[in-house]
Amino acid sequence: MATELNAVRVQTEDFSVPNEYALIAADNSDGAVVTFVGKVRDFNDGSAVTDLTLEHYPGMTEAVLNKIVAEARERWSLNHVTIIHRVGTMTLGEQIVFIGVTSAHRKAAFAACEFLIDFLKTKAPFWKLEAGDKGANWVEAKDADDQAAKMWEKE
Amino acid sequence: MINVLFFAQVRELLGLSTLAVEACESTVTAEGLRAQLAAKDDKWAKVLAADKLLVAVNQTISSWDTPVVDGDEVAFFPPVTGG
C-alpha cells in the first residue's frame, strides 16, 4: 500500500527520523526531501531549562495542522507532507516536532517546510510550560514568530 | 448549554479545564460569553481580561464578535507557543 500523502499526528511518544524519512522518500518522482526537527534546548530567555511540557487542544490541533498542510499545497507543488508534534513532558535534547516535505524540486520543499513550521508556531493550539532553575513558567509567544508567519502573507 | 474550555495559563489560573455555561441574553457573542464569565469574581475578571486572550468558537480561532449559540464549544486560551 502506498504511503498517504498527508500525515498529521499529535502524540506523546517520540518519533524516529529514519523511519519517517523512509516513509516519505520512497517515491522516485521526487528530487527533494526536506525535513525539520525541533528539539528541547537548554535555555530560554537566559534561564536554564530542564524539561518542557506541551499542552494542546485535542481536535482543534489536528484540524489546524491539516489546514496548514492544505495551504502549503496551494502554494507549492508538493508530494508527501508529514507533521508530527509531541505533547506531554519532554526532557533536554528530546525531539518535539518533525516536519517532512517531498517535491520534484528543492525550492518548493525548502519553502514549504519553513512555511509549515512558521505557521504551526503561530496558529496551532500548543502551549509550552518550561521547568528549570527558576521554577515552571509558561513560554510567552514571541513577536519574532508572528513576524515570520506574516512574511508569508506578503506574497 | 455552551461547552467552555480553558487551556494553558488560563486553565491553570482558573483551576478549571471545562465548564458548562447556561446561555443568557448577553451571551450572543464570544465577547458576551467572556464578559459573563469575567463577571463571576475578581479572579475570573483578571484571568479573562488578559489583553492577549484568544477565543476559539467550535475549534476555529475567532473574533470577539463571533456569534455563540447553545451547543457551541468555546475555548479561551493565551497566544500559542508550539513548534
mmCIF file of C-alpha atoms in Angstrom:
data_model
loop_
_atom_site.group_PDB
_atom_site.id
_atom_site.type_symbol
_atom_site.label_atom_id
_atom_site.label_comp_id
_atom_site.label_asym_id
_atom_site.label_seq_id
_atom_site.Cartn_x
_atom_site.Cartn_y
_atom_site.Cartn_z
ATOM 1 C CA MET A 1 0.000 0.000 0.000
ATOM 2 C CA ALA A 2 1.301 3.447 -0.885
ATOM 3 C CA THR A 3 2.069 5.871 1.935
ATOM 4 C CA GLU A 4 -0.644 8.502 2.466
ATOM 5 C CA LEU A 5 0.371 11.873 1.041
ATOM 6 C CA ASN A 6 -0.573 13.751 4.209
ATOM 7 C CA ALA A 7 0.366 12.514 7.669
ATOM 8 C CA VAL A 8 -0.572 14.685 10.653
ATOM 9 C CA ARG A 9 -0.033 13.206 14.099
ATOM 10 C CA VAL A 10 -0.164 14.576 17.643
ATOM 11 C CA GLN A 11 1.321 12.065 20.065
ATOM 12 C CA THR A 12 3.143 11.644 23.369
ATOM 13 C CA GLU A 13 5.610 9.046 22.011
ATOM 14 C CA ASP A 14 8.886 10.004 20.375
ATOM 15 C CA PHE A 15 9.281 9.558 16.613
ATOM 16 C CA SER A 16 12.060 8.049 14.513
ATOM 17 C CA VAL A 17 13.514 10.407 11.899
ATOM 18 C CA PRO A 18 14.924 7.499 9.795
ATOM 19 C CA ASN A 19 11.501 5.794 9.785
ATOM 20 C CA GLU A 20 9.647 8.987 8.880
ATOM 21 C CA TYR A 21 12.231 9.772 6.195
ATOM 22 C CA ALA A 22 11.877 6.298 4.686
ATOM 23 C CA LEU A 23 8.073 6.663 4.558
ATOM 24 C CA ILE A 24 8.168 9.867 2.509
ATOM 25 C CA ALA A 25 11.371 9.366 0.494
ATOM 26 C CA ALA A 26 10.451 6.224 -1.448
ATOM 27 C CA ASP A 27 8.898 7.971 -4.453
ATOM 28 C CA ASN A 28 11.357 8.274 -7.387
ATOM 29 C CA SER A 29 9.444 11.173 -8.934
ATOM 30 C CA ASP A 30 10.657 13.345 -6.022
ATOM 31 C CA GLY A 31 14.040 15.012 -6.326
ATOM 32 C CA ALA A 32 13.929 16.693 -2.931
ATOM 33 C CA VAL A 33 13.232 15.671 0.660
ATOM 34 C CA VAL A 34 13.426 18.404 3.310
ATOM 35 C CA THR A 35 12.983 17.596 6.994
ATOM 36 C CA PHE A 36 12.964 19.740 10.119
ATOM 37 C CA VAL A 37 13.191 18.600 13.732
ATOM 38 C CA GLY A 38 12.522 20.894 16.687
ATOM 39 C CA LYS A 39 14.191 19.879 19.982
ATOM 40 C CA VAL A 40 14.087 20.832 23.656
ATOM 41 C CA ARG A 41 17.079 23.107 24.211
ATOM 42 C CA ASP A 42 18.779 24.004 27.463
ATOM 43 C CA PHE A 43 17.982 27.710 27.660
ATOM 44 C CA ASN A 44 15.257 30.235 27.046
ATOM 45 C CA ASP A 45 15.479 33.967 27.765
ATOM 46 C CA GLY A 46 18.591 33.410 29.856
ATOM 47 C CA SER A 47 17.168 30.760 32.203
ATOM 48 C CA ALA A 48 18.300 27.156 32.379
ATOM 49 C CA VAL A 49 15.620 24.705 31.234
ATOM 50 C CA THR A 50 15.434 21.104 32.468
ATOM 51 C CA ASP A 51 12.216 19.918 30.846
ATOM 52 C CA LEU A 52 9.268 21.062 28.822
ATOM 53 C CA THR A 53 5.586 20.135 28.970
ATOM 54 C CA LEU A 54 3.411 20.685 25.940
ATOM 55 C CA GLU A 55 -0.340 21.081 26.244
ATOM 56 C CA HIS A 56 -2.689 21.198 23.262
ATOM 57 C CA TYR A 57 -6.349 21.444 22.297
ATOM 58 C CA PRO A 58 -7.318 17.938 21.103
ATOM 59 C CA GLY A 59 -9.422 18.023 17.973
ATOM 60 C CA MET A 60 -8.657 21.614 17.089
ATOM 61 C CA THR A 61 -4.911 20.938 16.839
ATOM 62 C CA GLU A 62 -5.290 18.243 14.184
ATOM 63 C CA ALA A 63 -7.774 20.394 12.236
ATOM 64 C CA VAL A 64 -5.419 23.388 12.227
ATOM 65 C CA LEU A 65 -2.418 21.282 11.174
ATOM 66 C CA ASN A 66 -4.410 19.757 8.306
ATOM 67 C CA LYS A 67 -5.495 23.253 7.236
ATOM 68 C CA ILE A 68 -1.882 24.480 7.270
ATOM 69 C CA VAL A 69 -0.842 21.500 5.112
ATOM 70 C CA ALA A 70 -3.659 22.294 2.653
ATOM 71 C CA GLU A 71 -2.449 25.915 2.482
ATOM 72 C CA ALA A 72 1.104 24.763 1.751
ATOM 73 C CA ARG A 73 -0.213 22.559 -1.073
ATOM 74 C CA GLU A 74 -1.989 25.552 -2.599
ATOM 75 C CA ARG A 75 1.296 27.470 -2.710
ATOM 76 C CA TRP A 76 3.721 24.795 -3.847
ATOM 77 C CA SER A 77 3.666 21.573 -5.791
ATOM 78 C CA LEU A 78 4.327 19.002 -3.042
ATOM 79 C CA ASN A 79 4.176 15.247 -2.857
ATOM 80 C CA HIS A 80 4.460 13.938 0.732
ATOM 81 C CA VAL A 81 3.888 16.132 3.780
ATOM 82 C CA THR A 82 4.310 14.841 7.338
ATOM 83 C CA ILE A 83 3.817 16.797 10.560
ATOM 84 C CA ILE A 84 4.350 15.091 13.907
ATOM 85 C CA HIS A 85 4.041 17.136 17.094
ATOM 86 C CA ARG A 86 4.563 15.664 20.527
ATOM 87 C CA VAL A 87 2.642 16.623 23.663
ATOM 88 C CA GLY A 88 3.301 15.849 27.322
ATOM 89 C CA THR A 89 6.601 16.182 29.152
ATOM 90 C CA MET A 90 9.950 16.075 27.339
ATOM 91 C CA THR A 91 13.445 16.398 28.761
ATOM 92 C CA LEU A 92 16.513 18.182 27.424
ATOM 93 C CA GLY A 93 17.544 17.188 23.918
ATOM 94 C CA GLU A 94 14.313 15.346 23.143
ATOM 95 C CA GLN A 95 12.557 15.805 19.822
ATOM 96 C CA ILE A 96 9.351 17.902 19.879
ATOM 97 C CA VAL A 97 8.291 18.330 16.276
ATOM 98 C CA PHE A 98 9.001 16.729 12.886
ATOM 99 C CA ILE A 99 8.172 18.216 9.517
ATOM 100 C CA GLY A 100 8.957 16.347 6.312
ATOM 101 C CA VAL A 101 8.204 17.548 2.771
ATOM 102 C CA THR A 102 8.977 15.983 -0.590
ATOM 103 C CA SER A 103 8.705 17.532 -4.036
ATOM 104 C CA ALA A 104 10.139 17.284 -7.527
ATOM 105 C CA HIS A 105 12.491 20.235 -6.886
ATOM 106 C CA ARG A 106 14.231 21.534 -3.780
ATOM 107 C CA LYS A 107 12.862 25.094 -3.709
ATOM 108 C CA ALA A 108 9.272 24.019 -3.133
ATOM 109 C CA ALA A 109 10.301 21.546 -0.421
ATOM 110 C CA PHE A 110 12.529 24.064 1.424
ATOM 111 C CA ALA A 111 9.933 26.834 1.238
ATOM 112 C CA ALA A 112 7.024 24.612 2.275
ATOM 113 C CA CYS A 113 8.952 23.189 5.231
ATOM 114 C CA GLU A 114 9.744 26.691 6.514
ATOM 115 C CA PHE A 115 6.187 27.868 5.888
ATOM 116 C CA LEU A 116 4.790 24.870 7.808
ATOM 117 C CA ILE A 117 6.900 25.461 10.916
ATOM 118 C CA ASP A 118 6.284 29.240 10.854
ATOM 119 C CA PHE A 119 2.527 28.744 10.580
ATOM 120 C CA LEU A 120 2.431 25.898 13.099
ATOM 121 C CA LYS A 121 4.222 28.047 15.685
ATOM 122 C CA THR A 122 1.694 30.860 15.438
ATOM 123 C CA LYS A 123 -1.590 29.126 14.533
ATOM 124 C CA ALA A 124 -1.702 25.636 16.052
ATOM 125 C CA PRO A 125 -3.072 25.415 19.636
ATOM 126 C CA PHE A 126 0.013 24.180 21.520
ATOM 127 C CA TRP A 127 1.399 25.740 24.703
ATOM 128 C CA LYS A 128 4.804 25.180 26.310
ATOM 129 C CA LEU A 129 5.407 25.041 30.051
ATOM 130 C CA GLU A 130 9.130 25.187 30.858
ATOM 131 C CA ALA A 131 10.599 23.849 34.070
ATOM 132 C CA GLY A 132 14.052 24.978 35.138
ATOM 133 C CA ASP A 133 16.170 26.590 37.830
ATOM 134 C CA LYS A 134 13.564 29.328 38.300
ATOM 135 C CA GLY A 135 10.529 27.026 38.621
ATOM 136 C CA ALA A 136 7.878 26.366 35.981
ATOM 137 C CA ASN A 137 6.921 29.086 33.523
ATOM 138 C CA TRP A 138 4.590 29.245 30.550
ATOM 139 C CA VAL A 139 6.551 30.258 27.476
ATOM 140 C CA GLU A 140 5.419 33.604 26.096
ATOM 141 C CA ALA A 141 4.532 33.945 22.438
ATOM 142 C CA LYS A 142 7.291 35.705 20.509
ATOM 143 C CA ASP A 143 6.765 38.687 18.216
ATOM 144 C CA ALA A 144 9.546 37.261 16.018
ATOM 145 C CA ASP A 145 7.427 34.156 15.382
ATOM 146 C CA ASP A 146 4.440 36.313 14.425
ATOM 147 C CA GLN A 147 6.615 38.319 12.062
ATOM 148 C CA ALA A 148 7.993 35.132 10.497
ATOM 149 C CA ALA A 149 4.445 33.924 9.819
ATOM 150 C CA LYS A 150 3.390 37.326 8.475
ATOM 151 C CA MET A 151 6.265 37.280 5.942
ATOM 152 C CA TRP A 152 4.371 34.565 4.074
ATOM 153 C CA GLU A 153 1.278 36.752 3.833
ATOM 154 C CA LYS A 154 3.051 39.437 1.790
ATOM 155 C CA GLU A 155 3.239 37.252 -1.298
ATOM 156 C CA MET B 1 -25.618 24.893 27.293
ATOM 157 C CA ILE B 2 -22.325 26.184 25.922
ATOM 158 C CA ASN B 3 -19.320 23.916 26.438
ATOM 159 C CA VAL B 4 -16.453 26.177 27.553
ATOM 160 C CA LEU B 5 -12.819 25.012 27.583
ATOM 161 C CA PHE B 6 -9.728 26.636 29.105
ATOM 162 C CA PHE B 7 -6.102 25.964 28.174
ATOM 163 C CA ALA B 8 -2.563 26.660 29.451
ATOM 164 C CA GLN B 9 -2.229 29.651 31.846
ATOM 165 C CA VAL B 10 -5.955 30.345 31.654
ATOM 166 C CA ARG B 11 -6.773 26.777 32.733
ATOM 167 C CA GLU B 12 -4.102 26.833 35.420
ATOM 168 C CA LEU B 13 -5.087 30.203 36.905
ATOM 169 C CA LEU B 14 -8.793 29.335 36.980
ATOM 170 C CA GLY B 15 -8.075 25.802 38.232
ATOM 171 C CA LEU B 16 -10.616 24.549 35.717
ATOM 172 C CA SER B 17 -10.436 22.988 32.251
ATOM 173 C CA THR B 18 -14.109 22.796 31.279
ATOM 174 C CA LEU B 19 -17.357 24.487 32.256
ATOM 175 C CA ALA B 20 -20.926 24.170 31.032
ATOM 176 C CA VAL B 21 -22.450 27.642 30.764
ATOM 177 C CA GLU B 22 -26.127 28.429 30.513
ATOM 178 C CA ALA B 23 -26.578 30.934 27.714
ATOM 179 C CA CYS B 24 -28.290 34.148 28.812
ATOM 180 C CA GLU B 25 -29.427 37.261 26.947
ATOM 181 C CA SER B 26 -25.944 38.759 26.856
ATOM 182 C CA THR B 27 -24.265 35.534 25.677
ATOM 183 C CA VAL B 28 -24.796 36.176 21.979
ATOM 184 C CA THR B 29 -21.152 36.627 21.004
ATOM 185 C CA ALA B 30 -17.761 35.357 22.162
ATOM 186 C CA GLU B 31 -17.280 38.719 23.897
ATOM 187 C CA GLY B 32 -20.678 38.366 25.598
ATOM 188 C CA LEU B 33 -19.656 34.971 26.976
ATOM 189 C CA ARG B 34 -16.259 36.293 28.071
ATOM 190 C CA ALA B 35 -17.940 39.211 29.894
ATOM 191 C CA GLN B 36 -20.497 36.898 31.526
ATOM 192 C CA LEU B 37 -17.690 34.694 32.916
ATOM 193 C CA ALA B 38 -15.468 37.652 33.868
ATOM 194 C CA ALA B 39 -18.342 38.991 36.000
ATOM 195 C CA LYS B 40 -18.139 35.933 38.306
ATOM 196 C CA ASP B 41 -15.475 37.403 40.610
ATOM 197 C CA ASP B 42 -12.128 39.233 40.688
ATOM 198 C CA LYS B 43 -10.095 36.166 39.759
ATOM 199 C CA TRP B 44 -12.206 35.423 36.678
ATOM 200 C CA ALA B 45 -12.194 39.103 35.722
ATOM 201 C CA LYS B 46 -8.398 39.182 35.907
ATOM 202 C CA VAL B 47 -7.735 35.936 34.035
ATOM 203 C CA LEU B 48 -10.281 36.593 31.297
ATOM 204 C CA ALA B 49 -9.326 40.260 30.914
ATOM 205 C CA ALA B 50 -5.827 39.343 29.761
ATOM 206 C CA ASP B 51 -5.264 41.592 26.766
ATOM 207 C CA LYS B 52 -3.727 38.720 24.831
ATOM 208 C CA LEU B 53 -6.608 36.296 25.470
ATOM 209 C CA LEU B 54 -7.706 34.360 22.369
ATOM 210 C CA VAL B 55 -11.026 32.669 21.714
ATOM 211 C CA ALA B 56 -11.918 29.705 19.506
ATOM 212 C CA VAL B 57 -15.542 29.047 18.615
ATOM 213 C CA ASN B 58 -16.154 25.453 17.531
ATOM 214 C CA GLN B 59 -12.410 24.853 17.233
ATOM 215 C CA THR B 60 -11.637 27.832 14.992
ATOM 216 C CA ILE B 61 -9.815 30.912 16.322
ATOM 217 C CA SER B 62 -12.456 33.620 16.082
ATOM 218 C CA SER B 63 -13.022 37.337 16.532
ATOM 219 C CA TRP B 64 -14.801 38.576 19.655
ATOM 220 C CA ASP B 65 -17.964 39.462 17.733
ATOM 221 C CA THR B 66 -18.450 35.848 16.558
ATOM 222 C CA PRO B 67 -21.955 34.589 17.409
ATOM 223 C CA VAL B 68 -22.213 31.959 20.138
ATOM 224 C CA VAL B 69 -25.296 29.750 20.420
ATOM 225 C CA ASP B 70 -26.453 26.865 22.581
ATOM 226 C CA GLY B 71 -24.446 23.709 21.875
ATOM 227 C CA ASP B 72 -21.298 25.556 20.751
ATOM 228 C CA GLU B 73 -17.823 24.729 22.032
ATOM 229 C CA VAL B 74 -15.938 27.871 23.045
ATOM 230 C CA ALA B 75 -12.320 27.856 24.223
ATOM 231 C CA PHE B 76 -10.301 30.625 25.896
ATOM 232 C CA PHE B 77 -6.509 30.499 25.798
ATOM 233 C CA PRO B 78 -3.306 32.569 25.580
ATOM 234 C CA PRO B 79 -1.281 33.023 22.352
ATOM 235 C CA VAL B 80 0.058 29.685 21.135
ATOM 236 C CA THR B 81 3.706 28.634 21.629
ATOM 237 C CA GLY B 82 4.217 25.260 19.933
ATOM 238 C CA GLY B 83 6.867 24.137 17.498
#
